[in-house]
Tab-separated table of C-alpha atoms and ligand atoms in Angstrom:
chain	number	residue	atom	x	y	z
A	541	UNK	CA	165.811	17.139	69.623
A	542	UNK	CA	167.692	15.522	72.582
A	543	UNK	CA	167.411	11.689	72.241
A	544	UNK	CA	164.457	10.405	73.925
A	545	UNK	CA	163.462	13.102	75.874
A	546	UNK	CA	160.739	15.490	74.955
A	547	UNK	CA	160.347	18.194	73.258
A	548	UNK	CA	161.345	21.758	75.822
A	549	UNK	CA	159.906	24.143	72.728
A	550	UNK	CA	156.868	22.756	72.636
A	551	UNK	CA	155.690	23.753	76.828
A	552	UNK	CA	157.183	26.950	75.617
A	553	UNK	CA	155.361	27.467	72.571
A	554	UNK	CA	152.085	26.020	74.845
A	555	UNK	CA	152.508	28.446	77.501
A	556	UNK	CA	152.990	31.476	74.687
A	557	UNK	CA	149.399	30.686	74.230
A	558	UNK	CA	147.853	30.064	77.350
A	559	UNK	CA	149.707	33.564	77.992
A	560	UNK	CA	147.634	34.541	75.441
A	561	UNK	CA	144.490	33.571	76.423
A	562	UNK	CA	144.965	35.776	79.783
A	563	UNK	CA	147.128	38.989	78.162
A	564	UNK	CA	145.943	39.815	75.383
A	565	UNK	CA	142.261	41.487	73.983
A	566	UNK	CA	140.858	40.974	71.565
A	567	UNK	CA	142.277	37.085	71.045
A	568	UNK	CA	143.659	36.057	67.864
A	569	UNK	CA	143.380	32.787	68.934
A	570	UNK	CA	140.797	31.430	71.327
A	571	UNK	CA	141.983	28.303	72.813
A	572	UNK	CA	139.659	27.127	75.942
A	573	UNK	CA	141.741	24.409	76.591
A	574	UNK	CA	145.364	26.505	76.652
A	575	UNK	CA	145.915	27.099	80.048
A	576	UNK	CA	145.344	23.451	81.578
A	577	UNK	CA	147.052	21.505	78.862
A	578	UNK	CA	150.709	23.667	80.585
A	579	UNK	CA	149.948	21.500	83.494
A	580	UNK	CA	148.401	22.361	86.826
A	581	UNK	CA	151.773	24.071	88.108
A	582	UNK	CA	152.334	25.812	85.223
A	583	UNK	CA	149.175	27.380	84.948
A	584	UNK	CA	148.640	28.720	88.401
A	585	UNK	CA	151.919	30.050	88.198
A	586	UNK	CA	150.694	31.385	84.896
A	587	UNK	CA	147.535	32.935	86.751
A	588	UNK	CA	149.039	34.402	89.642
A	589	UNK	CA	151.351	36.311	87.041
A	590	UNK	CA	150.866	36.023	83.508
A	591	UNK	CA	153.772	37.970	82.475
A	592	UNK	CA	155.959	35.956	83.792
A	593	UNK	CA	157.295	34.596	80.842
A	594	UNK	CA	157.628	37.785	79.096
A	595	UNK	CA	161.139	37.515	79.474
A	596	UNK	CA	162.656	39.811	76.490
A	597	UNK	CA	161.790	42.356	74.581
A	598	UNK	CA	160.663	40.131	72.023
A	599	UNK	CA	158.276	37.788	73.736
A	600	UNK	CA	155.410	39.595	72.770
A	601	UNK	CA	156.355	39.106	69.197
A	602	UNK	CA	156.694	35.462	69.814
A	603	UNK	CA	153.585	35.069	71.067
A	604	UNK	CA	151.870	36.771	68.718
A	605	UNK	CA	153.146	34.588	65.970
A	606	UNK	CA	152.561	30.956	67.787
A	607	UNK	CA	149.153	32.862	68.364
A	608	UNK	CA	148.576	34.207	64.588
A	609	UNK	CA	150.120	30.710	62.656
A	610	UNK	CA	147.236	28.596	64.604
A	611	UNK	CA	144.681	30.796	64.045
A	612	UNK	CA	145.311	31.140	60.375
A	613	UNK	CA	145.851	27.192	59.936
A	614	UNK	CA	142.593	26.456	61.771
A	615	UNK	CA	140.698	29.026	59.764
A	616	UNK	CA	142.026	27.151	56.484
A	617	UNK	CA	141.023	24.085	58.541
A	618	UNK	CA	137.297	25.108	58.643
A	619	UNK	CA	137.680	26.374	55.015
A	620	UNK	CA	139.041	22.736	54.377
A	621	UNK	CA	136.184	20.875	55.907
A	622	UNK	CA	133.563	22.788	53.971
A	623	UNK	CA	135.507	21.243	50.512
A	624	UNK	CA	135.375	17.409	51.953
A	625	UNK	CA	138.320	17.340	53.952
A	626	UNK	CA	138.539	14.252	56.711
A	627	UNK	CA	141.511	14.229	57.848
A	628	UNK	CA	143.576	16.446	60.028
A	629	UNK	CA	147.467	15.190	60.262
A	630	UNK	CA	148.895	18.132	62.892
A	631	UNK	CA	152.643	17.623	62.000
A	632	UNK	CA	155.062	17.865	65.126
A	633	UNK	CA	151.685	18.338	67.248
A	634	UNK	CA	153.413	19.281	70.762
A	635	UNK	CA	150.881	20.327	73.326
A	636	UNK	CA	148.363	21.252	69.937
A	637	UNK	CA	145.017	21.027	71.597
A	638	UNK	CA	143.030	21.250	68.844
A	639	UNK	CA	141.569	17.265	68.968
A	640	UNK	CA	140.582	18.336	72.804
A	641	UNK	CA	137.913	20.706	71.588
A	642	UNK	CA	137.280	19.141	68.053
A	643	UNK	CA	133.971	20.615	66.647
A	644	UNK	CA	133.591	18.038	63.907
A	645	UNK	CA	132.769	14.568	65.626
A	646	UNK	CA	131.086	11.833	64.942
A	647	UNK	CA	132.743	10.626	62.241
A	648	UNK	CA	133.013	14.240	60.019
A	649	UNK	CA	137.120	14.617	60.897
A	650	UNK	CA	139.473	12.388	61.889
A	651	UNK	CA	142.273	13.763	63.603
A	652	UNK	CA	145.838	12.392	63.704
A	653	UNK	CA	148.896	13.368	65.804
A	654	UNK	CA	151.988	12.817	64.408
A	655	UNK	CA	154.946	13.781	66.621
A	656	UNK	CA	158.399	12.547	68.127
A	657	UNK	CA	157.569	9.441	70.417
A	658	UNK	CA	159.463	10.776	73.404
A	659	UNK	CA	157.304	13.858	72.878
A	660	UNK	CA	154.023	12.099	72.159
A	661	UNK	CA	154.265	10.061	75.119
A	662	UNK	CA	155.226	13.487	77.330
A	663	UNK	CA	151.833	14.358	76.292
A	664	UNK	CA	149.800	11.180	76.453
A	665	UNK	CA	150.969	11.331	80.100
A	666	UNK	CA	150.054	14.901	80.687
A	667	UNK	CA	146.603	14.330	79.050
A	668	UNK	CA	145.701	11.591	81.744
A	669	UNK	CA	147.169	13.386	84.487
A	670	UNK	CA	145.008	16.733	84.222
A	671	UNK	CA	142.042	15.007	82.424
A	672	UNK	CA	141.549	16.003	78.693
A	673	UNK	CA	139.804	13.954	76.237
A	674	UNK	CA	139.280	14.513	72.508
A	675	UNK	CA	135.741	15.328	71.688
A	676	UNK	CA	136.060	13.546	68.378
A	677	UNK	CA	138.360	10.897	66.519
A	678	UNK	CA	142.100	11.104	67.322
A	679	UNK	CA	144.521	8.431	66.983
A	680	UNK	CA	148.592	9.191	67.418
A	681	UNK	CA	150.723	8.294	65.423
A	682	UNK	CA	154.625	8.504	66.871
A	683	UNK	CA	157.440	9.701	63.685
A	684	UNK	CA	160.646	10.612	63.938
A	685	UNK	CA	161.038	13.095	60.824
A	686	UNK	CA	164.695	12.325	60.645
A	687	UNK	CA	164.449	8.375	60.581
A	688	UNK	CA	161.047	7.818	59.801
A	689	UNK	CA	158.542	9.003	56.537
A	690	UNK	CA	155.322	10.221	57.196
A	691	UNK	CA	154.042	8.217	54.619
A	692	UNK	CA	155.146	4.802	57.313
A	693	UNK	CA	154.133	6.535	60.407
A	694	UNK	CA	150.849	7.136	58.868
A	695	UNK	CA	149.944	3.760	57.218
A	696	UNK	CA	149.703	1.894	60.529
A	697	UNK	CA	147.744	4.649	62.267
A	698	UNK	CA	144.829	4.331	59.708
A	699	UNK	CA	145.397	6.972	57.262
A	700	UNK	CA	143.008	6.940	54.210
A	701	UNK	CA	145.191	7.723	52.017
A	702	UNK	CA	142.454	8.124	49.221
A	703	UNK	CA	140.922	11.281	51.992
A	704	UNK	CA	140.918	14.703	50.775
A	705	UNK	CA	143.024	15.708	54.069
A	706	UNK	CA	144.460	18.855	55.854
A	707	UNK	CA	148.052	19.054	57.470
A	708	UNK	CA	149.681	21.655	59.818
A	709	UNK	CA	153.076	22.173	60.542
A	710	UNK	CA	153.599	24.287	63.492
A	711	UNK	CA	157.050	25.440	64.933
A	712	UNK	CA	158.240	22.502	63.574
A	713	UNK	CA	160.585	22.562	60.113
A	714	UNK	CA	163.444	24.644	61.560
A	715	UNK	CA	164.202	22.200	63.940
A	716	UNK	CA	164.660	19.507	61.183
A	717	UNK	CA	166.987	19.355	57.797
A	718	UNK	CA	165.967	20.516	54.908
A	719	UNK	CA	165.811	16.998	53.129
A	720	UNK	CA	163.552	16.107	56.001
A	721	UNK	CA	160.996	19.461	55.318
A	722	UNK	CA	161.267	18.648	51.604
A	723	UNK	CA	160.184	14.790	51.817
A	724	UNK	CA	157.570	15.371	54.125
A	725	UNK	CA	156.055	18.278	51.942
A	726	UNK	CA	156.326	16.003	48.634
A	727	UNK	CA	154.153	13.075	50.562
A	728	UNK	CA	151.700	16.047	51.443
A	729	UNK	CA	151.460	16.902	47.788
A	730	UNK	CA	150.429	13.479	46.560
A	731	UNK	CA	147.706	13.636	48.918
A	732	UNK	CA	144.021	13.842	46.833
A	733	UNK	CA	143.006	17.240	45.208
A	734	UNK	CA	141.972	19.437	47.773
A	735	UNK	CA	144.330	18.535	50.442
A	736	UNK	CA	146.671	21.179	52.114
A	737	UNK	CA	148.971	22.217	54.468
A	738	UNK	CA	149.913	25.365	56.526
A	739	UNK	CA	153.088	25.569	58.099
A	740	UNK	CA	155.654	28.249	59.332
A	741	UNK	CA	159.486	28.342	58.217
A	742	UNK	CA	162.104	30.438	59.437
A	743	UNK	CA	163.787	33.026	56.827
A	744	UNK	CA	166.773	32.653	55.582
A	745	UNK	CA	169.571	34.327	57.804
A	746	UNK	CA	171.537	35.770	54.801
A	747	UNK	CA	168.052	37.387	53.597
A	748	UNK	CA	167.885	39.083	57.226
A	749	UNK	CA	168.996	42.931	57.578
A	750	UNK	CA	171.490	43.430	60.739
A	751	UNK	CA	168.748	44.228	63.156
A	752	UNK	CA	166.670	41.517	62.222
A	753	UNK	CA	169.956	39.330	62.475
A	754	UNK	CA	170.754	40.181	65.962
A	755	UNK	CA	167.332	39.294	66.762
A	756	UNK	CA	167.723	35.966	65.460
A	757	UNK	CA	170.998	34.856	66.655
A	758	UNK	CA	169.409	35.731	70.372
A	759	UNK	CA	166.691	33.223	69.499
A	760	UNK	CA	168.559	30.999	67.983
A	761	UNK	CA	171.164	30.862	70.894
A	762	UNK	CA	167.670	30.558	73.284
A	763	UNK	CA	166.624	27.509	71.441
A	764	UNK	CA	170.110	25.707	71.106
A	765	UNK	CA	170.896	25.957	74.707
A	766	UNK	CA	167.305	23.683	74.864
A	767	UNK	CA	168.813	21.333	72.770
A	768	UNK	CA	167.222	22.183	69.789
A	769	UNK	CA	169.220	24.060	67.357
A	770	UNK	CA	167.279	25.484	63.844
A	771	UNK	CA	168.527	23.700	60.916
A	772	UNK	CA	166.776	24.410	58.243
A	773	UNK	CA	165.869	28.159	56.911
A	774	UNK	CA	164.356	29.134	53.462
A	775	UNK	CA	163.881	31.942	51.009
A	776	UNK	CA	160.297	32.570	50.168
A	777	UNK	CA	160.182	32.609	46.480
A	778	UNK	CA	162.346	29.643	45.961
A	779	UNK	CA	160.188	27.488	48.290
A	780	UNK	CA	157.182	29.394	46.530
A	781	UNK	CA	158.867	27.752	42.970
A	782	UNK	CA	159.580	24.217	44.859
A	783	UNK	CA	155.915	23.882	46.685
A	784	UNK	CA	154.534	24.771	42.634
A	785	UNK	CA	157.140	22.420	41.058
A	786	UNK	CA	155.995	19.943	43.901
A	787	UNK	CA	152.591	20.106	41.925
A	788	UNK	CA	151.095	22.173	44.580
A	789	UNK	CA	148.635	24.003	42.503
A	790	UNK	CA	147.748	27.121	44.640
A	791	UNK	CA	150.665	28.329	47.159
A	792	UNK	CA	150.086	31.236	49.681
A	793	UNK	CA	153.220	32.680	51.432
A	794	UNK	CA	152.262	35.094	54.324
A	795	UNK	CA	155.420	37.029	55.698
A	796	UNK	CA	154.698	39.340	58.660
A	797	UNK	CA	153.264	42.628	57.010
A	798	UNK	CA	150.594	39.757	55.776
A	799	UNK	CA	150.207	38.302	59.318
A	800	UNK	CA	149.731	42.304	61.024
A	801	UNK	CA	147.554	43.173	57.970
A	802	UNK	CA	145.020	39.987	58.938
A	803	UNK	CA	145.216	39.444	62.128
A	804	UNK	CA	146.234	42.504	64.250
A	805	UNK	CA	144.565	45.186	62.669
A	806	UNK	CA	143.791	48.221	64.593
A	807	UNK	CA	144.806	47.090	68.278
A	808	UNK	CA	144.972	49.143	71.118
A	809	UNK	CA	147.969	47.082	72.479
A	810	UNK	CA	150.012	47.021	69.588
A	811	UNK	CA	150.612	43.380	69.574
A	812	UNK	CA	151.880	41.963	66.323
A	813	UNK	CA	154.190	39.342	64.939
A	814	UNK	CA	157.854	40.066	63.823
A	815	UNK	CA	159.724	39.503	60.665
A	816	UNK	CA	162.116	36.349	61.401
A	817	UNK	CA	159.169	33.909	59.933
A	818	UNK	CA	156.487	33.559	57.211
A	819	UNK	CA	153.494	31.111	57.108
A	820	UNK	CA	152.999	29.318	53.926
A	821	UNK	CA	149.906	27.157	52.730
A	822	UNK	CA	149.712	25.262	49.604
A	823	UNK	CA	146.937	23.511	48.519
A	824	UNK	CA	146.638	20.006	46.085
B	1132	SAM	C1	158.072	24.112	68.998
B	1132	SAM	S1	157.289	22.581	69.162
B	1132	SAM	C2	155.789	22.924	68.277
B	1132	SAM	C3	154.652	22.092	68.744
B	1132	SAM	C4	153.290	22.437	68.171
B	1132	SAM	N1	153.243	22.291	66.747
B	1132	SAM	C5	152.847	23.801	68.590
B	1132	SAM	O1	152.816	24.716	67.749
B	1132	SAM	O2	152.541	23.970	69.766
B	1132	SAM	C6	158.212	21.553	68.056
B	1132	SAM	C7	157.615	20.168	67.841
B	1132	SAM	O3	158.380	19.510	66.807
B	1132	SAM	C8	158.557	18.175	67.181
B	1132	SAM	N2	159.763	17.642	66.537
B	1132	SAM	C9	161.016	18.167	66.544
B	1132	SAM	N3	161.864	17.348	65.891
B	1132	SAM	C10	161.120	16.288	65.460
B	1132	SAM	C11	161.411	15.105	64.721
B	1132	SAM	N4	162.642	14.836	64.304
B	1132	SAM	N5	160.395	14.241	64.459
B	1132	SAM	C12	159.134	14.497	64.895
B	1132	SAM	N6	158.795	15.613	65.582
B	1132	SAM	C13	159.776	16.491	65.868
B	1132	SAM	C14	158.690	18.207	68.694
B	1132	SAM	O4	158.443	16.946	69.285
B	1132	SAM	C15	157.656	19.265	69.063
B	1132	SAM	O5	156.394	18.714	69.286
């Protein structure tokens, strides 16, 4: 990320879903609170023309999978919950407005936002400006992957360490090294039995075929110019063998036949995700 400003990819990723919420039918995702938390400019723009971002050929595909990897970590979120988890840590939260519509309060989940500061005050100030609240227990907690561990951003923001707790990881870990990905995951897997994460990771480029290369390099070129180059990239079964040897006992990877097979099943629009990522959740 550019130092101290906030993060560009995550008002893109936000308006991929409030896109959603207006484009496509059935939802994958239902998010109530999509469209305002784009801002008040944003979203009428959004309204008056909500194609307007579909700006490639592959848009579609992009928003299906920023619509597809929430979905499936708040599903594993509510499956969480029901086995005594707390806590909810969302990882590189963005414009995540999952603590805005919160169905546990009072006390059943506590919900933490751990993200860049310059990006976590970006948000605090677009909160107050358009009016959101959380409906439940939210504290942030500002990290900086690269300098920081989660395990010090999180002890002054009132982690219970000793809570069986949930993480998510959204759009985050290919815009940080690899050591970064890998400390933060090993923290997650000393968390109490129980605990999990979801996140998404970008594949490999050597593992890529030459169509699915070109396709990344286009991306890839998209998100440098914002100042946010991918770093790190991973092959599926050796992150598979390093969430297990992490003591992980029970690791999912979802790559996107997975993702179509769950989520987009029998559309009439023919939305579905591509093949550049996978969603992986491991469980303590
Ligand atoms: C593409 S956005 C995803 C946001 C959100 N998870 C979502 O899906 O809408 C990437 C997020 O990663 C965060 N991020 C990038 N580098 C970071 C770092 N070094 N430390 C903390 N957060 C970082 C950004 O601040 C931003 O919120």
């Amino acid at each position: 990320m550019k130092e101290n400003r906030p993060s560009a990819t995550a008002q893109r990723v936000a308006m991929q879903r409030a896109a959603h919420q207006l484009l496509d039918d059935p939802k994958v995702f239902d998010d109530p609170v999509a469209l305002r938390i784009i801002g008040k400019e944003s979203a009428s723009a959004l309204q008056a023309n909500p194609r307007q971002y579909e700006t490639t050929k592959l848009s579609p595909y992009l928003r299906a999978f920023v619509a597809a990897r929430s979905r499936h970590a708040e599903d594993e979120l509510a499956l969480g919950v029901r086995r005594g988890v707390r806590q909810y840590v969302i990882l590189g939260a963005g414009l995540d407005t999952f603590a805005y519509r919160n169905p546990y309060p009072g006390g059943v989940l506590h919900v933490f936002e751990v993200d860049h500061p310059a990006t976590q005050t970006w948000k605090q100030a677009r909160l107050d400006e358009i009016g959101i609240t959380p409906t439940g227990d939210l504290t942030f907690a500002p990290v900086d992957f690269e300098t920081q561990t989660l395990a010090d951003g999180l002890r002054g923001a009132g982690y219970d360490p000793g809570k069986c707790t949930f993480f998510s990881w959204l759009g985050v870990t290919e815009y940080l090294t690899t050591e970064a990905v890998m400390a933060t995951l090993r923290f997650i897997a000393s968390a109490p039995k129980g605990s999990g994460i979801v996140f998404d990771y970008m594949i490999s480029p050597s593992l890529l075929t030459p169509a699915q290369r070109t396709r990344f390099d286009a991306l890839a070129r998209r998100v440098g110019s914002a100042g946010e180059p991918w770093q790190a990239f991973f092959d599926p079964e050796l992150l598979t063998k390093d969430l297990r040897a992490m003591s992980f006992g029970s690791v999912e990877d979802i790559g996107p036949d997975e993702i179509n097979a769950r989520y987009f099943k029998d559309r009439k629009d023919g939305l579905r995700v591509g093949s550049l990522s996978h969603v992986m959740k491991a469980q303590v």
